[in-house]
C-alpha positions as a printed NumPy array, in Angstrom:
array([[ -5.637, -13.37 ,  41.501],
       [ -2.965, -14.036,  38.943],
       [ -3.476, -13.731,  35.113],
       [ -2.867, -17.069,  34.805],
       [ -5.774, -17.932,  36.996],
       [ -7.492, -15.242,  35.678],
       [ -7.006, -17.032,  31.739],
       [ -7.987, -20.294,  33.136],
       [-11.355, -19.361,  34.576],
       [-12.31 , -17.147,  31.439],
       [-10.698, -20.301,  29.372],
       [-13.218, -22.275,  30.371],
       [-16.192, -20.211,  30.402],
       [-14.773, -19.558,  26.761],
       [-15.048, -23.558,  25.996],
       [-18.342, -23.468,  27.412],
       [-19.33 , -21.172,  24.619],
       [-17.377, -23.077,  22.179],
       [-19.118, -26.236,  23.178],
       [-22.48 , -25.677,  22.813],
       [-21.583, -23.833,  19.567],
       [-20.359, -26.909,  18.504],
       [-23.411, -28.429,  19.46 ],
       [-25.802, -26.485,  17.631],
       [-23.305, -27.107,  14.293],
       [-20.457, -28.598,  13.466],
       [-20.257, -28.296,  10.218],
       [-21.646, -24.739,   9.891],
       [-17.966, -23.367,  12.275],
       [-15.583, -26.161,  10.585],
       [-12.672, -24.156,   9.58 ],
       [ -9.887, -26.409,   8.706],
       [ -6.287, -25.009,   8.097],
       [ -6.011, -23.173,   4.925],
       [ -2.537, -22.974,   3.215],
       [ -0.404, -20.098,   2.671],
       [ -1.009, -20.269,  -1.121],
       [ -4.863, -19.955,  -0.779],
       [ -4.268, -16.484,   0.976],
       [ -1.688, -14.808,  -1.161],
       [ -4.264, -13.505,  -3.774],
       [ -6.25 , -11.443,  -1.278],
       [ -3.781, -10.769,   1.691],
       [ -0.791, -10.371,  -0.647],
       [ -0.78 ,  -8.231,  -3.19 ],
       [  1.553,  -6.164,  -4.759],
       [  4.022,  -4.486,  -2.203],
       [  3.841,  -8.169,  -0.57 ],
       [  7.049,  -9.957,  -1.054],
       [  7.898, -13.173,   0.727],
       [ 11.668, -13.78 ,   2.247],
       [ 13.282, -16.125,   3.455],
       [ 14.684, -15.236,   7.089],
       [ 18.274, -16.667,   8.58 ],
       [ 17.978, -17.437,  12.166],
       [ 19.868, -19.848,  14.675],
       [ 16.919, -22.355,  14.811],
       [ 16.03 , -22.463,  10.631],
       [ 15.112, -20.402,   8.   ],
       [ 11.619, -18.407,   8.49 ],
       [  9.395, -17.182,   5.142],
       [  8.404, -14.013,   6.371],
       [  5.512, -11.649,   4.572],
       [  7.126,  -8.061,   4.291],
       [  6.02 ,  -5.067,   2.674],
       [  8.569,  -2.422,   2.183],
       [  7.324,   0.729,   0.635],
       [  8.269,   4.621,   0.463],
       [ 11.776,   6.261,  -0.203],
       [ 15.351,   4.522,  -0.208],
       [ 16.901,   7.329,   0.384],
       [ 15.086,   7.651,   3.977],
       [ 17.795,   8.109,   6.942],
       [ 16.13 ,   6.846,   9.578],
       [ 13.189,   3.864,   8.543],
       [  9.892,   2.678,  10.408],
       [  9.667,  -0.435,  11.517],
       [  5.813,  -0.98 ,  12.183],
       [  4.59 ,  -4.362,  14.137],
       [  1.637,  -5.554,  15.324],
       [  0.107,  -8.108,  18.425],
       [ -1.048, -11.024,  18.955],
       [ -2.99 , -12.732,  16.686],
       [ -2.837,  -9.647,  13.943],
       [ -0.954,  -9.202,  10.821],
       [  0.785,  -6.481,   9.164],
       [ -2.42 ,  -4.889,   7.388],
       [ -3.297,  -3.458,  10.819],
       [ -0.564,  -0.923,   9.928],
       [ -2.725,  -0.218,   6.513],
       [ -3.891,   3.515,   7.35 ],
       [ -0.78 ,   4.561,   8.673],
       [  1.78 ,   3.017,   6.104],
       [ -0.039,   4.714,   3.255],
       [ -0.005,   7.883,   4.969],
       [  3.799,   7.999,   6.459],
       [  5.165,   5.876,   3.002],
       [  4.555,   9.458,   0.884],
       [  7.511,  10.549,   2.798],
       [  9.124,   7.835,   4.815],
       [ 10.511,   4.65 ,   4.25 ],
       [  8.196,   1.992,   5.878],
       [  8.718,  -1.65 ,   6.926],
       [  5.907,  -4.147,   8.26 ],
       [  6.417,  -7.912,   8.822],
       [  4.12 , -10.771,  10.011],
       [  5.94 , -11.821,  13.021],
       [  6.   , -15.679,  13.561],
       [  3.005, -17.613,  14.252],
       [  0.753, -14.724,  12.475],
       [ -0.434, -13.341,   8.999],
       [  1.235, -15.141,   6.145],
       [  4.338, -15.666,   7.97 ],
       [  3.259, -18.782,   9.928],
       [  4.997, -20.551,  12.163],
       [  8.092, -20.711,  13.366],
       [ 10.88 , -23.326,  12.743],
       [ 11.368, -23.698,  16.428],
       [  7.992, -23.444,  17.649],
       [  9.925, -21.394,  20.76 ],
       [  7.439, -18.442,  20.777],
       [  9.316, -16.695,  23.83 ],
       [  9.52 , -12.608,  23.281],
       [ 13.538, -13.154,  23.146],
       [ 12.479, -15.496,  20.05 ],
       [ 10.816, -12.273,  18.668],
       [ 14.15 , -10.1  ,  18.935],
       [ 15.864, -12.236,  17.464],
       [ 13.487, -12.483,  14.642],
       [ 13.634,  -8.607,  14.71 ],
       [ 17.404,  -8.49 ,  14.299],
       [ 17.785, -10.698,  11.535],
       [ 15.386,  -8.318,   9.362],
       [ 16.829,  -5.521,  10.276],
       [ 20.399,  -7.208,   9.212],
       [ 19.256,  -9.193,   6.481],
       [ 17.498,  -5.709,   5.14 ],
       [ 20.595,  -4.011,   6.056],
       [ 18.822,  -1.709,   8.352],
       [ 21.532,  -0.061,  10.516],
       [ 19.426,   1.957,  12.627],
       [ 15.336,   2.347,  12.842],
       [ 12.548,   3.912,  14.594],
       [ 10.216,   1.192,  15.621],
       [  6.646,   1.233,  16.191],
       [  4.703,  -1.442,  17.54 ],
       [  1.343,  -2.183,  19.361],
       [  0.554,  -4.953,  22.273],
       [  2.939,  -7.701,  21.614],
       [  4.372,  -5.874,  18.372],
       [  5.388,  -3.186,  21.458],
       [  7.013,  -5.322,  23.623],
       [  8.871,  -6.934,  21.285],
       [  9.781,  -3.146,  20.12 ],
       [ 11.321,  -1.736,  23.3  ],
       [ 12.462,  -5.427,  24.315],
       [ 14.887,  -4.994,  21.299],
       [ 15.845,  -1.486,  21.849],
       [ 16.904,  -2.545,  25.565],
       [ 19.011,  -5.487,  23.872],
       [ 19.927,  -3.724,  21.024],
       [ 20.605,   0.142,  21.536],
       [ 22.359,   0.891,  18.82 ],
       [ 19.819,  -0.124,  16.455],
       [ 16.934,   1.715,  17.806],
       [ 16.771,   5.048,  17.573],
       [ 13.731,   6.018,  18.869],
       [ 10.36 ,   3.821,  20.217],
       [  6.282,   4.315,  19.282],
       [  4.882,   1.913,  21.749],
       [  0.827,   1.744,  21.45 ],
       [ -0.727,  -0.07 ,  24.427],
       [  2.316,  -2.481,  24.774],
       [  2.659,  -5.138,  26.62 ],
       [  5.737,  -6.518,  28.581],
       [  5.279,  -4.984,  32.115],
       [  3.105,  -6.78 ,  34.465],
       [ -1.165,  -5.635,  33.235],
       [ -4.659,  -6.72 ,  34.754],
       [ -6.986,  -6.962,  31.909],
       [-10.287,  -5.934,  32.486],
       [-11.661,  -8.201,  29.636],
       [ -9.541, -11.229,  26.714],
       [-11.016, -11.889,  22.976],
       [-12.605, -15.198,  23.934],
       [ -9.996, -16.354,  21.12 ],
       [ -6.969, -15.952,  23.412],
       [ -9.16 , -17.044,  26.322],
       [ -9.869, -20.761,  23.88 ],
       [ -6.014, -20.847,  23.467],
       [ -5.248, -20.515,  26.765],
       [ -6.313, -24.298,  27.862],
       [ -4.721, -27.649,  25.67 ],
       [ -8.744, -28.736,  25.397],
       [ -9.807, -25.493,  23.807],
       [ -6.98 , -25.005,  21.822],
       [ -7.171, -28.145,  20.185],
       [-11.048, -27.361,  19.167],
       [-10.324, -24.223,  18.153],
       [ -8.222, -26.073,  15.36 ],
       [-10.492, -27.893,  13.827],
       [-13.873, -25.1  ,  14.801],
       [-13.991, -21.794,  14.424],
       [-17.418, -19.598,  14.629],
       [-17.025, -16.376,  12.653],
       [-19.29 , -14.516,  15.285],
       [-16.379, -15.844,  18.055],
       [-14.085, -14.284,  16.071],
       [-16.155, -10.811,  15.393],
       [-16.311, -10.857,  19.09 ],
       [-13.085, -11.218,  19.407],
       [-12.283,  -8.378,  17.389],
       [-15.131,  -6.283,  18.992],
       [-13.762,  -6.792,  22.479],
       [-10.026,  -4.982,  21.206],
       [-11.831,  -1.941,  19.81 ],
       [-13.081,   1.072,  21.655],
       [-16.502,   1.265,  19.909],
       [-17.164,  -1.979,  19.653],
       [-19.898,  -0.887,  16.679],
       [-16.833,   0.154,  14.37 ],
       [-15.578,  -2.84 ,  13.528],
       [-16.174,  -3.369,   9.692],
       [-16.919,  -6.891,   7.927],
       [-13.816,  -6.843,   6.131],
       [-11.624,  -6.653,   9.711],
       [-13.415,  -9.775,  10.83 ],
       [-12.383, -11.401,   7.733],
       [ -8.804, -10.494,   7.838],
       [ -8.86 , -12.23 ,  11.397],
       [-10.325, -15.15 ,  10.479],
       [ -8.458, -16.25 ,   7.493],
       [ -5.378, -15.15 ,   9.33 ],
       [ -6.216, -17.273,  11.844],
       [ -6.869, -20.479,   9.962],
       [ -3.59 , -19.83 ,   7.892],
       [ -1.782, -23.48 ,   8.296],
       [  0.02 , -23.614,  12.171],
       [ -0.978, -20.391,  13.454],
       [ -3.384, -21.408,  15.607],
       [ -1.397, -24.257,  17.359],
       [  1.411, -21.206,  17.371],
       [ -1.471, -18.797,  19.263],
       [ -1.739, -21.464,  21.63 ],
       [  2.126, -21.524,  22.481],
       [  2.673, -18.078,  22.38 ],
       [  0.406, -17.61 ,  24.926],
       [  2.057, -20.667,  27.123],
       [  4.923, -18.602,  26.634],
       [  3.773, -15.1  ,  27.694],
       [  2.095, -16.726,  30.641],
       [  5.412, -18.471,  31.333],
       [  7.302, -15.368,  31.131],
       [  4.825, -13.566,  33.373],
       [  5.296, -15.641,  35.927],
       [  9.121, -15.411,  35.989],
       [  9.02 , -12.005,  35.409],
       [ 11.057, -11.862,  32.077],
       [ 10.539,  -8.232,  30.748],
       [ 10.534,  -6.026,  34.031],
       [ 14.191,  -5.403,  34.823],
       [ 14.885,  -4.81 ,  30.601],
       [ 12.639,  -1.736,  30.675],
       [ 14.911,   0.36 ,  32.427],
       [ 17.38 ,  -0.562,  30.   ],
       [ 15.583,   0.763,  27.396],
       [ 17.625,   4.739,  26.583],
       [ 15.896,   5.253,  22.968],
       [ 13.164,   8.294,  22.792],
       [  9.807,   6.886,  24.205],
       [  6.271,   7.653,  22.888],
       [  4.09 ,   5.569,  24.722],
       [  0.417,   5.859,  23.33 ],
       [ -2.792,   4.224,  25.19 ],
       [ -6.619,   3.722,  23.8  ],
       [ -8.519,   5.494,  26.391],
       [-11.385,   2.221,  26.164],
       [ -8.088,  -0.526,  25.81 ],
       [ -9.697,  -3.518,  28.387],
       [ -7.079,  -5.738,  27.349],
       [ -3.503,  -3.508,  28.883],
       [ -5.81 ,  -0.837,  30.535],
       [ -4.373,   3.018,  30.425],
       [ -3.182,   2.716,  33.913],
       [ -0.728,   0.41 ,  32.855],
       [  1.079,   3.452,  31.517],
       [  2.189,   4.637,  35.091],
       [  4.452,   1.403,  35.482],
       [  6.3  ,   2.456,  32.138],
       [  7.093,   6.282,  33.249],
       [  7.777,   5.395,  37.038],
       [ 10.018,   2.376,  36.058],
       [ 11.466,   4.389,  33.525],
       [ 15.264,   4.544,  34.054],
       [ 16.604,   8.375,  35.536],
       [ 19.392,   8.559,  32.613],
       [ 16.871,   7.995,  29.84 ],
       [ 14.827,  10.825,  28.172],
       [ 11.284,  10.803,  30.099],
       [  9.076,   8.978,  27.563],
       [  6.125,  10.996,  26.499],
       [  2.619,  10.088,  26.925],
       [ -0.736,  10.293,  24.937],
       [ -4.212,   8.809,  26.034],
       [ -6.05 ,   8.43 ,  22.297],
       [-10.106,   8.959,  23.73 ],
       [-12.638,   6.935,  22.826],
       [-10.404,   4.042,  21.279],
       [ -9.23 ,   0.61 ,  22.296],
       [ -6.393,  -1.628,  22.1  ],
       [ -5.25 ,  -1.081,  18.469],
       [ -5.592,   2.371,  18.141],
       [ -3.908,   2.056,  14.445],
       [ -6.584,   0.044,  12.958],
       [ -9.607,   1.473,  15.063],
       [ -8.681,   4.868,  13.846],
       [ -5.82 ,   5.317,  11.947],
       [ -5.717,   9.166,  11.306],
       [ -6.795,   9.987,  15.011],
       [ -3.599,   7.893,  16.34 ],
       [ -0.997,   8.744,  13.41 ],
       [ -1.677,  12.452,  14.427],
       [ -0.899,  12.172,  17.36 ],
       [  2.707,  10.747,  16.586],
       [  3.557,  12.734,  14.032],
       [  5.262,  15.622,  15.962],
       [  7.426,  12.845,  17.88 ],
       [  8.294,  11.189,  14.598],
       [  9.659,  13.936,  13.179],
       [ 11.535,  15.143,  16.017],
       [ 13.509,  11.884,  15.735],
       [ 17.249,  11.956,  14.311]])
């Protein structure tokens, strides 16, 4: 069965649930859109800063944070998946800032950056969005880092963009074809016109901790303040219409097989990293990026993180930034 089959049957067993939510109380899971200036005070505090972004379709505000030395050779360039926000990168960014120059974005459609002037939320939209930081920030070369969609759009750029990208931390990416074993019953809602369009105007705070639960390994981990995060990122003004068209697109792309043949253009130094528990891209997903993996390239490296799910930076940041410190520092 194809994922987009898949995504409509779990779509609609997700409205079901949405439904007679909405039954029992509309006006207890009303969450209308909030605007960006409601969510600065909490989400954006000092080393927030707000740009605005160049690109061919408009110019994008975009929520950075830019924090450790100038003088750093060779920046990070940390960015997250779908539906997540920069402060997933929290744990790691304090720890690698003491010594390294770091760099985290909301990509379009999430966090405080909101949507996109094009409402094109294709993964080529994404390197371009990529490129215009990096030039606007007059970033000349980077190591990127980034997790689900955050890696696809990672190694996506380095296989467009070689000369930027000099090396690749890619935590349970997506891009190459997956079989999830389980979605957040948020994507699932997006999935479908019907259930996106509810999912504007209602959203249950226990949908959304299940969400959230279903992306970690131990499920029990996930504190209050992570639920939080996702829900007033989600109600952030157009980023939930933009959830539902990024995931149009992805299924799209999918189905015309968009990312397979750039992989093997991808040359930069590889460190793939996989939650041992991740039911969204399981672990064996992992075999398609080393046997696809193109003969003149360095073999990329892999690590299986046990115990922990689909955002292995956020589930346990210390765990996961361990285990990519030796590659980090063996970059140049």
């Amino acid at each position: 069965m194809s994922l987009g089959a898949r995504l409509s049957g779990w779509a609609l067993r997700a409205l079901g649930v949405l439904l007679v939510a909405s039954a029992v109380s509309v006006a207890a899971f009303k969450a209308p859109d909030r605007p960006l200036e409601s969510l600065v005070a909490r989400w954006a505090p000092p080393p927030s800063q707000f740009i605005e972004l160049p690109l061919p379709s408009g110019t994008q505000l975009t929520h950075l944070r830019d924090e450790g030395p100038r003088t750093d050779p060779l920046p990070i360039l940390l960015l997250h998946g779908t539906s997540d926000s920069l402060h997933t990168w929290d744990g790691w960014a304090k720890d690698l800032s003491k010594t390294r120059r770091v760099l985290r974005v909301d990509l379009p459609g999430f966090g405080l950056t909101g949507p996109a002037p094009s409402g094109d939320y294709g993964t080529r939209q994404y390197v371009a969005f990529v490129q215009a930081l990096l030039d606007q920030q007059q970033l000349r070369r980077v190591v990127i880092v980034g997790n689900s969609l955050g890696g696809e759009v990672a190694w996506m750029t380095a296989a467009a963009h070689p000369d930027r990208v000099a090396g690749l931390v890619l935590l349970d990416p997506a891009g190459l074809p997956f079989e999830p074993d389980a979605l957040p019953l948020g994507f699932q809602l997006s999935a479908t016109t019907v259930g996106s369009w509810m999912g504007r105007h209602l959203l249950p705070r226990p949908l959304v901790r299940h969400s959230v639960e279903s992306v970690f390994g131990r499920p029990e981990r996930v504190p209050q303040a992570e639920v939080d995060r996702f829900f007033e990122m989600s109600v952030r003004a157009g980023n939930r219409e933009a959830l539902h068209l990024r995931i149009q697109a992805l299924l799209a792309e999918r189905a015309q097989g968009l990312a397979v043949p750039e992989w093997p253009k991808v040359m930069a130094p590889t460190l793939l990293v996989w939650g041992e528990r991740d039911r969204l891209i399981p672990p064996s997903t992992a075999q398609q990026y080393l046997q696809q993996r193109a003969p003149q390239a360095p073999p990329a490296q892999l690590v299986v993180l046990p115990g922990l799910g689909h955002v292995p930076q956020l589930e346990d940041p210390a765990t996961s930034l361990a285990a990519v410190r030796p590659f980090l520092d063996g970059l140049r």
